[in-house]
Coordinates of C-alpha atoms in Angstrom, one line a residue:
X1 CA 9.7 -32.2 -4.0
X2 CA 11.7 -29.1 -4.6
X3 CA 10.5 -25.7 -3.0
X4 CA 9.6 -24.4 -6.4
X5 CA 7.5 -27.5 -7.4
X6 CA 5.8 -27.5 -4.0
X7 CA 4.9 -23.8 -4.9
X8 CA 3.6 -24.7 -8.2
X9 CA 1.7 -27.6 -6.8
X10 CA -0.1 -25.4 -4.2
X11 CA -1.0 -22.9 -6.8
X12 CA -2.7 -25.2 -9.1
X13 CA -4.4 -27.2 -6.3
X14 CA -5.7 -24.1 -4.7
X15 CA -6.5 -22.1 -7.9
X16 CA -7.7 -24.7 -10.2
X17 CA -10.6 -22.5 -11.7
X18 CA -10.1 -20.3 -14.7
X19 CA -10.3 -16.5 -15.0
X20 CA -13.8 -16.8 -16.6
X21 CA -15.2 -18.8 -13.5
X22 CA -13.5 -16.6 -11.0
X23 CA -15.1 -13.7 -12.8
X24 CA -18.4 -15.1 -12.9
X25 CA -18.2 -15.9 -9.2
X26 CA -17.5 -12.3 -8.2
X27 CA -20.2 -10.4 -6.4
X28 CA -22.5 -8.5 -8.9
X29 CA -21.8 -5.4 -7.0
X30 CA -18.3 -5.4 -8.4
X31 CA -19.5 -5.3 -12.0
X32 CA -22.2 -2.6 -11.1
X33 CA -19.6 -0.2 -9.5
X34 CA -17.3 -1.0 -12.4
X35 CA -20.1 0.3 -14.9
X36 CA -20.7 3.2 -12.8
X37 CA -16.9 4.2 -12.9
X38 CA -17.1 3.4 -16.8
X39 CA -19.7 6.0 -17.3
X40 CA -18.2 8.5 -15.1
X41 CA -14.8 8.2 -16.8
X42 CA -16.4 8.6 -20.0
X43 CA -18.1 11.8 -18.8
X44 CA -14.8 13.1 -17.4
X45 CA -12.4 12.1 -20.5
X46 CA -15.1 13.4 -23.0
X47 CA -14.5 16.9 -21.5
X48 CA -10.9 17.0 -20.1
X49 CA -9.1 17.1 -23.3
X50 CA -11.1 19.9 -24.5
X51 CA -10.8 22.0 -21.3
X52 CA -8.0 24.1 -22.2
X53 CA -9.4 24.9 -25.5
X54 CA -12.7 25.8 -23.9
X55 CA -11.2 28.0 -21.1
X56 CA -8.9 29.9 -23.3
X57 CA -10.7 30.0 -26.8
X58 CA -14.4 30.3 -25.6
X59 CA -14.1 32.0 -22.1
X60 CA -11.1 34.1 -23.3
X61 CA -8.9 33.3 -20.1
X62 CA -5.1 33.9 -20.4
X63 CA -3.0 30.5 -20.8
X64 CA -1.2 31.2 -17.4
X65 CA -4.7 30.7 -15.8
X66 CA -5.0 27.0 -16.9
X67 CA -2.3 25.9 -14.4
X68 CA -4.1 27.7 -11.5
X69 CA -7.4 26.1 -12.5
X70 CA -5.9 22.6 -12.6
X71 CA -3.8 22.9 -9.6
X72 CA -6.8 24.0 -7.4
X73 CA -9.2 21.3 -9.0
X74 CA -6.6 18.5 -8.5
X75 CA -5.5 19.8 -4.9
X76 CA -9.1 19.7 -4.1
X77 CA -9.5 16.0 -5.1
X78 CA -6.2 14.9 -3.4
X79 CA -7.0 16.8 0.1
X80 CA -10.6 15.8 0.3
X81 CA -10.2 12.0 0.0
X82 CA -9.0 11.3 3.4
X83 CA -11.5 13.1 5.3
X84 CA -14.3 11.5 3.1
X85 CA -12.9 8.2 3.8
X86 CA -12.8 8.8 7.5
X87 CA -16.4 10.0 7.3
X88 CA -17.4 6.8 5.5
X89 CA -15.7 4.7 8.4
X90 CA -17.2 6.8 11.3
X91 CA -20.6 7.0 10.0
X92 CA -20.7 3.3 8.8
X93 CA -22.3 4.4 5.6
X94 CA -20.4 4.6 2.2
X95 CA -23.2 4.6 -0.4
X96 CA -24.6 8.3 0.3
X97 CA -20.8 9.6 -0.1
X98 CA -20.5 7.5 -3.4
X99 CA -23.7 9.0 -4.6
X100 CA -23.0 12.4 -3.6
X101 CA -19.5 12.3 -5.3
X102 CA -20.7 11.1 -8.7
X103 CA -23.6 13.8 -8.5
X104 CA -21.4 16.6 -7.5
X105 CA -19.0 15.6 -10.7
X106 CA -21.9 15.8 -13.0
X107 CA -23.2 19.2 -11.7
X108 CA -19.6 20.4 -12.0
X109 CA -19.6 19.6 -15.8
X110 CA -22.9 21.2 -16.2
X111 CA -21.7 24.4 -14.4
X112 CA -18.7 24.4 -17.0
X113 CA -20.9 23.9 -20.0
X114 CA -23.1 26.9 -18.8
X115 CA -20.0 29.1 -17.7
X116 CA -19.9 32.6 -19.3
X117 CA -16.6 33.4 -17.6
X118 CA -13.5 31.6 -16.2
X119 CA -14.2 31.9 -12.6
X120 CA -17.5 30.1 -13.1
X121 CA -15.5 27.4 -15.1
X122 CA -13.0 27.2 -12.2
X123 CA -16.1 26.8 -9.8
X124 CA -17.3 23.8 -11.9
X125 CA -13.9 22.2 -12.3
X126 CA -13.5 22.4 -8.3
X127 CA -17.0 20.9 -7.9
X128 CA -16.1 18.1 -10.4
X129 CA -12.8 17.0 -8.4
X130 CA -14.5 17.6 -4.9
X131 CA -16.9 14.9 -6.2
X132 CA -14.0 12.6 -7.0
X133 CA -12.5 13.3 -3.7
X134 CA -15.8 12.5 -2.1
X135 CA -16.6 9.2 -3.8
X136 CA -13.1 7.5 -4.3
X137 CA -12.2 6.0 -1.0
X138 CA -16.0 4.9 0.0
X139 CA -16.5 3.5 -3.5
X140 CA -13.3 1.5 -3.0
X141 CA -14.3 0.4 0.3
X142 CA -17.5 -0.9 -1.1
X143 CA -15.5 -2.9 -3.8
X144 CA -13.2 -4.4 -1.1
X145 CA -16.3 -5.3 1.0
X146 CA -17.9 -7.3 -2.1
X147 CA -15.0 -9.5 -2.8
X148 CA -13.3 -12.1 -0.5
X149 CA -9.6 -11.9 0.4
X150 CA -8.4 -14.1 -2.3
X151 CA -10.1 -12.2 -5.1
X152 CA -9.4 -8.7 -3.9
X153 CA -7.0 -8.2 -7.0
X154 CA -9.3 -9.5 -9.4
X155 CA -12.1 -7.2 -8.3
X156 CA -10.0 -4.2 -8.4
X157 CA -8.5 -5.2 -11.7
X158 CA -12.0 -5.7 -13.3
X159 CA -13.0 -2.4 -11.8
X160 CA -10.0 -0.6 -13.1
X161 CA -10.4 -2.1 -16.4
X162 CA -14.0 -1.0 -16.9
X163 CA -13.0 2.6 -15.4
X164 CA -10.2 2.8 -18.2
X165 CA -12.6 1.6 -21.1
X166 CA -14.4 5.0 -20.2
X167 CA -10.9 6.8 -20.5
X168 CA -10.5 5.1 -23.8
X169 CA -14.0 6.0 -25.3
X170 CA -14.2 9.5 -23.9
X171 CA -11.4 11.1 -26.0
X172 CA -12.3 9.0 -29.2
X173 CA -15.8 10.4 -28.7
X174 CA -14.7 14.0 -28.3
X175 CA -12.8 13.8 -31.6
X176 CA -15.7 12.3 -33.3
X177 CA -18.1 15.1 -32.2
X178 CA -15.5 17.8 -33.1
X179 CA -15.4 16.3 -36.4
X180 CA -19.1 16.2 -36.7
X181 CA -19.0 20.1 -36.3
X182 CA -20.3 20.4 -32.6
X183 CA -19.3 23.2 -30.5
X184 CA -17.1 22.9 -27.4
X185 CA -19.9 24.0 -25.3
X186 CA -22.3 21.4 -26.6
X187 CA -19.8 18.7 -26.2
X188 CA -19.6 19.7 -22.3
X189 CA -23.1 19.7 -22.1
X190 CA -23.4 16.1 -23.7
X191 CA -20.6 15.1 -21.2
X192 CA -23.1 15.5 -18.3
X193 CA -25.3 12.7 -19.6
X194 CA -23.2 9.6 -18.7
X195 CA -22.2 11.4 -15.6
X196 CA -25.8 11.5 -14.7
X197 CA -26.3 7.9 -15.8
X198 CA -23.7 6.7 -13.3
X199 CA -25.8 8.2 -10.3
X200 CA -28.8 6.7 -11.5
X201 CA -27.1 3.2 -11.6
X202 CA -25.8 3.8 -7.9
X203 CA -29.4 4.6 -7.0
X204 CA -31.1 1.5 -8.5
X205 CA -28.4 -1.2 -8.3
X206 CA -25.7 -0.6 -5.7
X207 CA -26.3 -1.6 -2.2
X208 CA -24.2 -1.7 0.9
X209 CA -23.8 -3.7 4.0
X210 CA -23.6 -1.0 6.8
X211 CA -20.8 -1.2 9.2
X212 CA -21.0 -0.4 12.8
X213 CA -20.3 3.5 13.3
X214 CA -17.0 4.4 15.2
X215 CA -17.6 6.2 18.5
X216 CA -14.1 7.4 19.3
X217 CA -12.8 10.9 18.5
X218 CA -12.7 12.0 15.0
X219 CA -9.0 12.3 14.3
X220 CA -6.3 11.6 11.8
X221 CA -4.5 8.1 12.4
X222 CA -2.5 5.6 10.6
X223 CA -3.7 2.1 10.4
X224 CA -1.9 -0.6 12.2
X225 CA -1.5 -2.8 9.3
X226 CA 2.4 -3.2 8.7
X227 CA 1.5 -4.1 4.9
X228 CA -0.3 -0.8 4.3
X229 CA 2.6 1.1 5.9
X230 CA 5.1 -0.4 3.7
X231 CA 3.0 0.2 0.8
X232 CA 2.4 3.8 1.9
X233 CA 6.1 4.5 2.4
X234 CA 7.3 2.9 -1.0
X235 CA 4.5 4.6 -2.8
X236 CA 5.3 8.0 -1.4
X237 CA 8.9 7.7 -2.5
X238 CA 7.5 6.7 -6.0
X239 CA 5.0 9.6 -6.1
X240 CA 7.8 12.1 -5.3
X241 CA 9.0 11.5 -8.7
X242 CA 5.9 10.6 -10.6
X243 CA 5.2 13.8 -12.0
X244 CA 2.1 14.7 -14.1
X245 CA 1.3 12.9 -17.4
X246 CA 1.4 16.2 -19.1
X247 CA 5.3 16.0 -19.3
X248 CA 4.8 12.7 -21.5
X249 CA 2.4 14.6 -23.7
X250 CA 4.9 17.5 -23.9
X251 CA 7.7 15.1 -24.9
X252 CA 5.5 13.5 -27.5
X253 CA 4.8 17.0 -28.9
X254 CA 8.6 17.7 -28.9
X255 CA 8.9 14.7 -31.1
X256 CA 6.5 15.8 -33.7
X257 CA 2.9 14.5 -32.6
X258 CA -0.2 16.8 -33.6
X259 CA -2.9 17.6 -31.4
X260 CA -4.8 14.8 -32.8
X261 CA -1.9 12.6 -32.4
X262 CA -1.5 13.5 -28.7
X263 CA -5.1 12.3 -28.1
X264 CA -4.4 9.1 -29.9
X265 CA -1.1 8.2 -27.9
X266 CA -3.2 9.0 -24.7
X267 CA -5.8 6.7 -25.9
X268 CA -3.1 4.0 -26.7
X269 CA -2.0 4.5 -22.9
X270 CA -5.3 4.0 -21.6
X271 CA -6.2 1.1 -23.9
X272 CA -3.0 -0.8 -22.5
X273 CA -4.0 0.1 -19.1
X274 CA -7.6 -1.4 -19.5
X275 CA -6.3 -4.6 -21.2
X276 CA -3.6 -5.5 -18.4
X277 CA -5.6 -4.4 -15.2
X278 CA -7.6 -7.6 -15.0
X279 CA -5.0 -10.2 -15.8
X280 CA -2.6 -8.2 -13.6
X281 CA -5.1 -8.1 -10.8
X282 CA -6.1 -11.8 -11.1
X283 CA -2.3 -12.6 -11.0
X284 CA -1.7 -10.6 -7.7
X285 CA -4.4 -12.6 -6.0
X286 CA -2.1 -15.7 -6.8
X287 CA 1.4 -14.5 -6.2
X288 CA 0.6 -11.7 -3.8
X289 CA 0.1 -7.9 -4.3
X290 CA 3.6 -6.9 -3.3
X291 CA 5.6 -8.6 -6.0
X292 CA 3.1 -7.3 -8.7
X293 CA 3.5 -3.6 -7.4
X294 CA 7.4 -4.1 -7.1
X295 CA 7.6 -5.2 -10.7
X296 CA 5.2 -2.3 -11.8
X297 CA 7.5 0.3 -10.0
X298 CA 10.7 -1.2 -11.6
X299 CA 8.8 -1.3 -15.1
X300 CA 8.2 2.5 -14.6
X301 CA 11.8 3.2 -14.2
X302 CA 12.7 1.5 -17.5
X303 CA 9.9 3.2 -19.5
X304 CA 10.8 6.7 -18.0
X305 CA 14.4 6.0 -18.8
X306 CA 13.3 5.3 -22.3
X307 CA 11.3 8.6 -22.4
X308 CA 14.5 10.3 -21.3
X309 CA 16.3 9.3 -24.4
X310 CA 13.4 8.9 -27.0
X311 CA 14.0 10.7 -30.2
X312 CA 11.4 9.2 -32.5
X313 CA 7.7 9.0 -32.9
X314 CA 7.9 5.2 -33.2
X315 CA 9.6 4.9 -29.8
X316 CA 7.2 7.3 -28.2
X317 CA 4.1 5.1 -29.4
X318 CA 5.9 2.0 -28.0
X319 CA 6.5 3.7 -24.6
X320 CA 3.1 5.0 -24.3
X321 CA 1.8 1.5 -24.5
X322 CA 4.4 0.2 -22.2
X323 CA 3.4 3.0 -19.8
X324 CA -0.2 1.7 -19.5
X325 CA 1.3 -1.7 -18.1
X326 CA 3.0 -0.1 -15.2
X327 CA -0.2 1.6 -13.9
X328 CA -2.1 -1.7 -14.3
X329 CA 0.3 -3.3 -12.2
X330 CA 0.0 -0.8 -9.2
X331 CA -3.2 1.2 -9.3
X332 CA -5.8 -1.4 -8.6
X333 CA -3.4 -3.9 -7.2
X334 CA -2.3 -1.4 -4.7
X335 CA -5.7 -0.8 -3.4
X336 CA -6.3 -4.6 -3.4
X337 CA -3.6 -4.9 -1.1
X338 CA -5.0 -2.2 1.2
X339 CA -8.5 -4.0 1.0
X340 CA -6.9 -7.4 2.1
X341 CA -4.6 -6.1 5.0
X342 CA -6.8 -3.3 6.7
X343 CA -9.8 -4.2 8.7
X344 CA -13.3 -3.1 7.8
X345 CA -14.3 0.1 9.8
X346 CA -10.9 1.6 9.2
X347 CA -10.5 0.6 5.3
X348 CA -12.0 3.5 3.6
X349 CA -9.8 5.8 6.1
X350 CA -6.8 3.9 4.8
X351 CA -7.8 4.1 1.1
X352 CA -8.4 7.9 1.4
X353 CA -5.1 8.5 3.4
X354 CA -3.3 6.6 0.7
X355 CA -4.7 8.6 -2.2
X356 CA -4.5 12.1 -0.5
X357 CA -0.7 11.3 0.5
X358 CA 0.2 10.3 -2.9
X359 CA -1.6 12.7 -4.7
X360 CA 0.1 15.5 -2.6
X361 CA 3.4 14.0 -3.3
X362 CA 2.7 13.9 -7.2
X363 CA 2.1 17.8 -7.0
X364 CA 5.6 17.9 -5.5
X365 CA 6.9 15.8 -8.2
X366 CA 5.5 17.9 -11.0
X367 CA 6.9 21.1 -9.5
X368 CA 10.4 19.4 -9.2
X369 CA 9.9 17.8 -12.7
X370 CA 9.0 21.4 -14.2
X371 CA 12.0 23.0 -12.7
X372 CA 14.3 20.1 -13.9
X373 CA 12.9 20.5 -17.5
X374 CA 13.4 24.1 -17.6
X375 CA 16.9 23.9 -16.2
X376 CA 18.3 20.9 -17.9
X377 CA 16.0 19.6 -20.4
X378 CA 13.2 16.8 -20.5
X379 CA 15.9 14.0 -20.0
X380 CA 16.5 15.3 -16.4
X381 CA 12.6 15.0 -15.6
X382 CA 12.3 11.6 -16.7
X383 CA 15.7 10.5 -15.1
X384 CA 14.7 11.9 -11.8
X385 CA 11.4 10.0 -11.9
X386 CA 13.0 6.9 -12.9
X387 CA 15.4 7.1 -10.0
X388 CA 12.5 7.6 -7.5
X389 CA 10.7 4.6 -9.0
X390 CA 13.8 2.5 -8.6
X391 CA 14.2 3.3 -5.1
X392 CA 10.5 2.7 -4.3
X393 CA 10.7 -0.8 -5.9
X394 CA 13.7 -1.7 -3.5
X395 CA 11.8 -0.3 -0.6
X396 CA 8.8 -2.2 -1.5
X397 CA 10.9 -5.4 -1.9
X398 CA 12.5 -5.0 1.5
X399 CA 9.0 -4.5 3.1
X400 CA 7.7 -7.6 1.4
X401 CA 9.4 -9.6 3.8
X402 CA 6.7 -8.6 6.3
X403 CA 3.9 -10.2 4.1
X404 CA 3.0 -13.9 4.5
X405 CA 2.5 -16.3 1.7
X406 CA -0.8 -14.9 0.0
X407 CA -2.3 -18.3 -1.0
X408 CA -2.1 -19.5 2.6
X409 CA -3.6 -16.3 4.3
X410 CA -6.1 -15.9 1.6
X411 CA -7.4 -19.4 2.2
X412 CA -7.4 -18.6 6.0
X413 CA -9.4 -15.5 5.4
X414 CA -6.8 -13.4 7.1
X415 CA -5.0 -10.4 6.2
X416 CA -1.7 -11.3 4.4
X417 CA 0.4 -9.8 7.3
X418 CA 3.1 -10.7 9.7
X419 CA 2.4 -9.5 13.4

């Protein structure tokens, strides 16, 4: 029997169950956390597309302040993820941080809805993003703890799909409410409701198995897992070129899209992301997370080269749909790899470190992308990102040699790592 035939035989023999059956056997905790994220993302995306109009039109802030507000808000989210991840590991408690994070986000949106000046809106936005930083790593650790090693990709894929359904519904609901004649302030107030509902669901339905608190000194450290280190290195190279999605919307605007059209192509991207997250997450459990992430980075490079040369609305629409496939192959799958390769007790720290490091690298990429756009045009920004993604894919491909056969290690219940 050939090597290829033996691999296929193992795949069929060890994974005879269907996607539906595998989903049915997932811990209910995974679906509950997915519902929490769906409601929270519905709350966020209901408000986010309208935030620039609210701050400049209702509160009278100059346009230049938008960048400062968003920069401070996103920096807060990125920087806070690692310390809150460490706090979850050192305390052995993740649920209180998840509850606090989602509650802070809801309070932040309420502050924005009641704001009478832009500094108050800035405070609300920072509270919202601090909540995101507080909850992200502990929540992902709860997800990883609820799924066996050979279903980490499926669990994170389901969670990403449900989260992104909220991101699809939010902007569409915002458009409908605007068409119904509601004011921006009223829409921001309504956005608090699904955010508060997410907190109620955690309080009522989400439980955790507490881990043993760590007693050594509280200090930053890199997990020993080689798979995590290769993933972090490759993702940092990728993030150094992966600038803000605002550049994609700006490119669409240049091609002739209206404000409503921009929202709709953004919804299309999220719809593709939601549709592909579950099957790609399940696929990663069968073939390994590294190959799926490598393919995602390579696909991103192709899509961004397409944006560099795109000059028609039809091309832009196609590229936005394709862009959703890249993130479906990398976002939840990357977290699943961390869940499989890092031991409980330092997993939340690893998830937080990964998010903080790549988030800060993305800020650098956005600054470089803006300079390139101003100096040479949009093609330079997208080409730079494509080159970084190609380099990241090559680096991850080299690192994948450190990863064992995922089928064998999942069955054995060990992390898929060579020592």
